[in-house]
PDB file of C-alpha atoms in Angstrom:
ATOM      1  CA  MET A   1      17.599  -7.178   7.097  1.00 63.00           C
ATOM      2  CA  LEU A   2      15.160  -4.344   7.854  1.00 69.00           C
ATOM      3  CA  LEU A   3      13.009  -6.569   9.921  1.00 72.00           C
ATOM      4  CA  VAL A   4      15.998  -7.694  12.049  1.00 77.00           C
ATOM      5  CA  LEU A   5      17.023  -4.033  12.350  1.00 81.00           C
ATOM      6  CA  GLU A   6      13.322  -3.197  13.519  1.00 85.00           C
ATOM      7  CA  TYR A   7      13.488  -5.640  16.425  1.00 89.00           C
ATOM      8  CA  LEU A   8      17.131  -5.791  17.262  1.00 93.00           C
ATOM      9  CA  PRO A   9      16.966  -3.274  20.224  1.00 94.00           C
ATOM     10  CA  LEU A  10      14.033  -5.454  21.875  1.00 93.00           C
ATOM     11  CA  ILE A  11      15.760  -8.707  21.271  1.00 94.00           C
ATOM     12  CA  LEU A  12      18.918  -7.277  22.921  1.00 96.00           C
ATOM     13  CA  PHE A  13      16.995  -5.898  25.671  1.00 96.00           C
ATOM     14  CA  PHE A  14      15.737  -9.330  26.474  1.00 96.00           C
ATOM     15  CA  VAL A  15      18.967 -11.089  26.122  1.00 97.00           C
ATOM     16  CA  PHE A  16      20.827  -8.613  28.448  1.00 97.00           C
ATOM     17  CA  TYR A  17      18.080  -8.922  30.916  1.00 97.00           C
ATOM     18  CA  LEU A  18      18.446 -12.499  31.091  1.00 96.00           C
ATOM     19  CA  LEU A  19      22.233 -12.447  31.192  1.00 96.00           C
ATOM     20  CA  GLY A  20      22.475  -9.262  33.442  1.00 93.00           C
ATOM     21  CA  ASP A  21      19.747  -7.227  34.959  1.00 95.00           C
ATOM     22  CA  ILE A  22      17.152  -4.564  33.994  1.00 96.00           C
ATOM     23  CA  PHE A  23      19.831  -1.812  34.250  1.00 97.00           C
ATOM     24  CA  ILE A  24      22.268  -3.305  32.007  1.00 97.00           C
ATOM     25  CA  ALA A  25      19.403  -4.242  29.582  1.00 97.00           C
ATOM     26  CA  THR A  26      18.257  -0.605  29.649  1.00 97.00           C
ATOM     27  CA  GLY A  27      21.735   0.718  28.708  1.00 97.00           C
ATOM     28  CA  VAL A  28      21.949  -1.859  25.906  1.00 97.00           C
ATOM     29  CA  LEU A  29      18.253  -0.951  24.747  1.00 97.00           C
ATOM     30  CA  MET A  30      19.190   2.817  24.605  1.00 97.00           C
ATOM     31  CA  ILE A  31      22.600   2.160  22.484  1.00 97.00           C
ATOM     32  CA  ALA A  32      20.599  -0.418  20.295  1.00 97.00           C
ATOM     33  CA  THR A  33      17.764   2.109  19.578  1.00 96.00           C
ATOM     34  CA  VAL A  34      20.276   4.954  18.568  1.00 96.00           C
ATOM     35  CA  MET A  35      22.055   2.335  16.355  1.00 95.00           C
ATOM     36  CA  GLN A  36      18.759   1.299  14.936  1.00 95.00           C
ATOM     37  CA  ILE A  37      18.029   4.903  13.625  1.00 94.00           C
ATOM     38  CA  ILE A  38      21.765   5.287  12.333  1.00 94.00           C
ATOM     39  CA  GLY A  39      21.161   2.006  10.517  1.00 92.00           C
ATOM     40  CA  MET A  40      18.171   3.015   8.980  1.00 91.00           C
ATOM     41  CA  LYS A  41      19.550   6.356   7.780  1.00 93.00           C
ATOM     42  CA  PHE A  42      22.612   4.490   6.566  1.00 92.00           C
ATOM     43  CA  MET A  43      20.310   2.003   4.601  1.00 90.00           C
ATOM     44  CA  ARG A  44      18.142   4.991   3.212  1.00 90.00           C
ATOM     45  CA  GLU A  45      15.067   3.450   4.745  1.00 89.00           C
ATOM     46  CA  PRO A  46      12.272   5.943   6.015  1.00 87.00           C
ATOM     47  CA  ILE A  47      12.215   6.860   9.574  1.00 89.00           C
ATOM     48  CA  THR A  48       8.753   7.255  10.774  1.00 85.00           C
ATOM     49  CA  PRO A  49       7.314   9.335  13.694  1.00 82.00           C
ATOM     50  CA  ARG A  50       7.101   6.033  15.620  1.00 83.00           C
ATOM     51  CA  HIS A  51      10.566   5.585  15.296  1.00 89.00           C
ATOM     52  CA  TRP A  52      11.438   8.948  16.640  1.00 92.00           C
ATOM     53  CA  ILE A  53       8.741   8.581  19.519  1.00 88.00           C
ATOM     54  CA  VAL A  54      10.444   5.337  20.611  1.00 89.00           C
ATOM     55  CA  MET A  55      14.056   6.716  20.344  1.00 94.00           C
ATOM     56  CA  TRP A  56      13.372   9.781  22.564  1.00 95.00           C
ATOM     57  CA  ALA A  57      11.386   7.792  24.998  1.00 92.00           C
ATOM     58  CA  VAL A  58      13.884   4.998  25.205  1.00 94.00           C
ATOM     59  CA  LEU A  59      16.664   7.684  25.765  1.00 96.00           C
ATOM     60  CA  ILE A  60      14.761   9.769  28.342  1.00 96.00           C
ATOM     61  CA  PHE A  61      13.192   7.297  30.330  1.00 95.00           C
ATOM     62  CA  GLY A  62      16.255   4.977  30.112  1.00 95.00           C
ATOM     63  CA  SER A  63      18.377   7.730  31.212  1.00 97.00           C
ATOM     64  CA  ILE A  64      16.307   8.568  34.287  1.00 96.00           C
ATOM     65  CA  THR A  65      16.065   4.604  35.006  1.00 95.00           C
ATOM     66  CA  LEU A  66      19.948   4.545  34.926  1.00 97.00           C
ATOM     67  CA  PHE A  67      20.428   7.702  36.775  1.00 97.00           C
ATOM     68  CA  LEU A  68      17.992   7.168  39.609  1.00 96.00           C
ATOM     69  CA  HIS A  69      18.732   3.403  39.583  1.00 96.00           C
ATOM     70  CA  ASP A  70      14.820   2.960  39.485  1.00 95.00           C
ATOM     71  CA  GLU A  71      13.248   0.297  37.042  1.00 94.00           C
ATOM     72  CA  TRP A  72       9.864   2.002  37.350  1.00 95.00           C
ATOM     73  CA  PHE A  73      10.765   4.518  34.739  1.00 93.00           C
ATOM     74  CA  VAL A  74      11.819   2.011  31.862  1.00 93.00           C
ATOM     75  CA  LYS A  75       8.529   0.210  32.780  1.00 95.00           C
ATOM     76  CA  ILE A  76       6.378   3.231  32.314  1.00 94.00           C
ATOM     77  CA  LYS A  77       8.186   4.120  28.984  1.00 92.00           C
ATOM     78  CA  VAL A  78       5.981   1.767  27.317  1.00 93.00           C
ATOM     79  CA  THR A  79       2.815   3.387  28.441  1.00 95.00           C
ATOM     80  CA  VAL A  80       4.236   6.718  27.441  1.00 93.00           C
ATOM     81  CA  ILE A  81       5.160   5.591  23.710  1.00 91.00           C
ATOM     82  CA  TYR A  82       1.716   4.085  23.151  1.00 95.00           C
ATOM     83  CA  LEU A  83      -0.006   7.103  24.510  1.00 95.00           C
ATOM     84  CA  ALA A  84       2.138   9.246  22.140  1.00 92.00           C
ATOM     85  CA  ILE A  85       1.139   6.954  19.334  1.00 91.00           C
ATOM     86  CA  ALA A  86      -2.427   7.393  20.054  1.00 95.00           C
ATOM     87  CA  LEU A  87      -1.946  11.105  20.421  1.00 94.00           C
ATOM     88  CA  PHE A  88      -0.195  11.378  17.161  1.00 91.00           C
ATOM     89  CA  LEU A  89      -3.020   9.377  15.415  1.00 93.00           C
ATOM     90  CA  LEU A  90      -5.629  11.542  17.067  1.00 94.00           C
ATOM     91  CA  ILE A  91      -3.997  14.986  16.399  1.00 93.00           C
ATOM     92  CA  GLY A  92      -3.382  14.007  12.718  1.00 90.00           C
ATOM     93  CA  LEU A  93      -7.181  12.795  12.243  1.00 90.00           C
ATOM     94  CA  TRP A  94      -8.669  15.850  13.986  1.00 89.00           C
ATOM     95  CA  TRP A  95      -6.247  18.717  13.099  1.00 89.00           C
ATOM     96  CA  LYS A  96      -5.294  17.637   9.488  1.00 82.00           C
ATOM     97  CA  LYS A  97      -8.739  15.885   8.852  1.00 80.00           C
ATOM     98  CA  LYS A  98      -6.741  13.006   7.476  1.00 85.00           C
ATOM     99  CA  SER A  99      -5.768   9.771   8.897  1.00 88.00           C
ATOM    100  CA  PRO A 100      -1.764   9.634   9.567  1.00 88.00           C
ATOM    101  CA  LEU A 101      -2.160   5.943   8.411  1.00 87.00           C
ATOM    102  CA  GLN A 102      -3.598   7.158   5.023  1.00 87.00           C
ATOM    103  CA  SER A 103      -0.724   9.446   4.790  1.00 85.00           C
ATOM    104  CA  MET A 104       1.792   6.689   5.479  1.00 82.00           C
ATOM    105  CA  LEU A 105       0.179   3.759   3.630  1.00 82.00           C
ATOM    106  CA  GLY A 106      -2.403   5.508   0.941  1.00 78.00           C
ATOM    107  CA  SER A 107       0.077   5.526  -1.917  1.00 80.00           C
ATOM    108  CA  GLU A 108       0.154   1.668  -1.481  1.00 84.00           C
ATOM    109  CA  ILE A 109      -3.405   0.985  -0.332  1.00 87.00           C
ATOM    110  CA  ASN A 110      -6.514   2.638  -1.561  1.00 91.00           C
ATOM    111  CA  LEU A 111      -9.245   2.738   1.113  1.00 91.00           C
ATOM    112  CA  PRO A 112     -12.418   4.818   1.405  1.00 91.00           C
ATOM    113  CA  VAL A 113     -11.924   7.772   3.710  1.00 89.00           C
ATOM    114  CA  PHE A 114     -14.425   6.122   6.321  1.00 92.00           C
ATOM    115  CA  ALA A 115     -12.175   2.998   6.440  1.00 92.00           C
ATOM    116  CA  TRP A 116      -9.054   5.097   6.976  1.00 92.00           C
ATOM    117  CA  HIS A 117     -10.685   6.836   9.816  1.00 93.00           C
ATOM    118  CA  ARG A 118     -12.143   3.649  11.393  1.00 95.00           C
ATOM    119  CA  LEU A 119      -8.717   2.009  11.164  1.00 95.00           C
ATOM    120  CA  THR A 120      -7.058   5.108  12.731  1.00 94.00           C
ATOM    121  CA  TYR A 121      -9.645   4.800  15.826  1.00 96.00           C
ATOM    122  CA  ALA A 122      -9.004   1.149  16.254  1.00 97.00           C
ATOM    123  CA  TRP A 123      -5.183   1.804  16.278  1.00 96.00           C
ATOM    124  CA  VAL A 124      -5.855   4.644  18.859  1.00 97.00           C
ATOM    125  CA  ILE A 125      -7.885   2.167  21.046  1.00 97.00           C
ATOM    126  CA  PHE A 126      -5.302  -0.647  20.800  1.00 98.00           C
ATOM    127  CA  ALA A 127      -2.620   1.744  21.619  1.00 97.00           C
ATOM    128  CA  LEU A 128      -4.488   3.059  24.631  1.00 98.00           C
ATOM    129  CA  SER A 129      -5.335  -0.556  25.706  1.00 98.00           C
ATOM    130  CA  LEU A 130      -1.702  -1.390  25.563  1.00 97.00           C
ATOM    131  CA  ALA A 131      -0.797   1.735  27.596  1.00 97.00           C
ATOM    132  CA  VAL A 132      -3.235   0.639  30.301  1.00 98.00           C
ATOM    133  CA  ILE A 133      -2.453  -2.939  30.452  1.00 98.00           C
ATOM    134  CA  ASN A 134       1.243  -1.981  30.715  1.00 97.00           C
ATOM    135  CA  VAL A 135       0.754   0.124  33.748  1.00 97.00           C
ATOM    136  CA  TYR A 136      -1.146  -2.648  35.389  1.00 98.00           C
ATOM    137  CA  ILE A 137       1.483  -5.253  34.820  1.00 97.00           C
ATOM    138  CA  ALA A 138       4.244  -2.841  35.657  1.00 97.00           C
ATOM    139  CA  GLU A 139       2.445  -2.060  38.973  1.00 96.00           C
ATOM    140  CA  ALA A 140       0.829  -5.221  39.962  1.00 97.00           C
ATOM    141  CA  MET A 141       3.262  -8.064  38.658  1.00 97.00           C
ATOM    142  CA  SER A 142       7.010  -8.914  39.058  1.00 96.00           C
ATOM    143  CA  LEU A 143       9.715  -7.539  36.805  1.00 96.00           C
ATOM    144  CA  ASP A 144       9.925 -10.978  35.048  1.00 96.00           C
ATOM    145  CA  ALA A 145       6.316 -10.771  34.157  1.00 97.00           C
ATOM    146  CA  TRP A 146       6.615  -7.121  32.854  1.00 97.00           C
ATOM    147  CA  VAL A 147       9.691  -8.024  30.764  1.00 96.00           C
ATOM    148  CA  ASN A 148       7.855 -11.031  29.184  1.00 96.00           C
ATOM    149  CA  PHE A 149       4.943  -8.921  28.461  1.00 97.00           C
ATOM    150  CA  LYS A 150       7.091  -6.210  26.877  1.00 94.00           C
ATOM    151  CA  VAL A 151       8.727  -8.624  24.721  1.00 94.00           C
ATOM    152  CA  PHE A 152       6.404 -11.302  24.093  1.00 95.00           C
ATOM    153  CA  GLY A 153       2.872  -9.901  24.960  1.00 96.00           C
ATOM    154  CA  ILE A 154       3.091  -6.548  23.139  1.00 95.00           C
ATOM    155  CA  LEU A 155       4.864  -8.074  20.135  1.00 92.00           C
ATOM    156  CA  GLY A 156       2.177 -10.880  19.818  1.00 95.00           C
ATOM    157  CA  ALA A 157      -0.700  -8.531  20.439  1.00 97.00           C
ATOM    158  CA  THR A 158       0.423  -6.276  17.774  1.00 94.00           C
ATOM    159  CA  LEU A 159       0.976  -9.016  15.305  1.00 94.00           C
ATOM    160  CA  VAL A 160      -2.569 -10.236  15.881  1.00 97.00           C
ATOM    161  CA  PHE A 161      -3.968  -6.791  15.602  1.00 96.00           C
ATOM    162  CA  SER A 162      -1.973  -6.054  12.415  1.00 95.00           C
ATOM    163  CA  VAL A 163      -3.383  -9.179  10.889  1.00 96.00           C
ATOM    164  CA  PHE A 164      -7.087  -7.955  11.630  1.00 96.00           C
ATOM    165  CA  SER A 165      -6.162  -4.457  10.229  1.00 94.00           C
ATOM    166  CA  GLY A 166      -4.822  -6.132   7.125  1.00 93.00           C
ATOM    167  CA  ALA A 167      -8.105  -8.185   6.761  1.00 94.00           C
ATOM    168  CA  TYR A 168     -10.117  -4.948   7.330  1.00 93.00           C
ATOM    169  CA  MET A 169      -8.078  -3.230   4.695  1.00 92.00           C
ATOM    170  CA  PHE A 170      -8.408  -6.054   2.339  1.00 91.00           C
ATOM    171  CA  LYS A 171     -12.063  -5.981   2.834  1.00 92.00           C
ATOM    172  CA  HIS A 172     -12.529  -2.317   2.021  1.00 90.00           C
ATOM    173  CA  HIS A 173      -9.607  -2.122  -0.489  1.00 87.00           C
ATOM    174  CA  THR A 174     -10.699  -0.569  -3.827  1.00 79.00           C
ATOM    175  CA  ASP A 175      -8.869  -0.860  -7.259  1.00 67.00           C
ATOM    176  CA  ARG A 176      -7.529   2.704  -8.048  1.00 53.00           C
ATOM    177  CA  GLU A 177      -7.567   1.860 -11.949  1.00 53.00           C
ATOM    178  CA  LYS A 178     -11.097   0.646 -11.764  1.00 52.00           C
ATOM    179  CA  ASP A 179     -12.255   3.490  -9.646  1.00 46.00           C
ATOM    180  CA  ALA A 180     -10.607   5.928 -12.341  1.00 44.00           C
ATOM    181  CA  GLU A 181     -12.458   4.123 -15.041  1.00 46.00           C
ATOM    182  CA  GLU A 182     -15.653   4.460 -13.304  1.00 45.00           C
ATOM    183  CA  ILE A 183     -15.324   8.276 -12.775  1.00 44.00           C
ATOM    184  CA  GLU A 184     -14.646   8.629 -16.611  1.00 46.00           C
TER     185      GLU A 184
END
């Protein structure tokens, strides 16, 4: 159920784009994103900084898109979201001296500090790459190409990158109980 809730705004955006236009799809995306947060609260699921970043970017850029009737703003929203995610990861790493990924996943996955830092930098590079690619596609290609990239390209790239991240974590994962025994 949570997986459906996670991707429902994106699915609805795509369906309403196909059935209507970018402006109808943007309005649906805005409503679905707010409903997603409400649904997560109702289900008592944790709402991460990523969820808040996405929701506010969708509401701000969606509103500008609808008010000015200009699709450019909804297109650039993707870049803003990925820049914000990269910035969030970097600030956490540099200011708090701890990887935000470690803060979110460290209770479930035990990695050495260097591995958390490398993984965080890899996600920063990935987010920045998606931001740049989005700008290029938004500016140089058709609206249909951009919608397909937003729905399928980013999702596919994130899935592949997540698998590689998982493999990296598996490679560097250490057993907490074994580590505790070695210390004693």
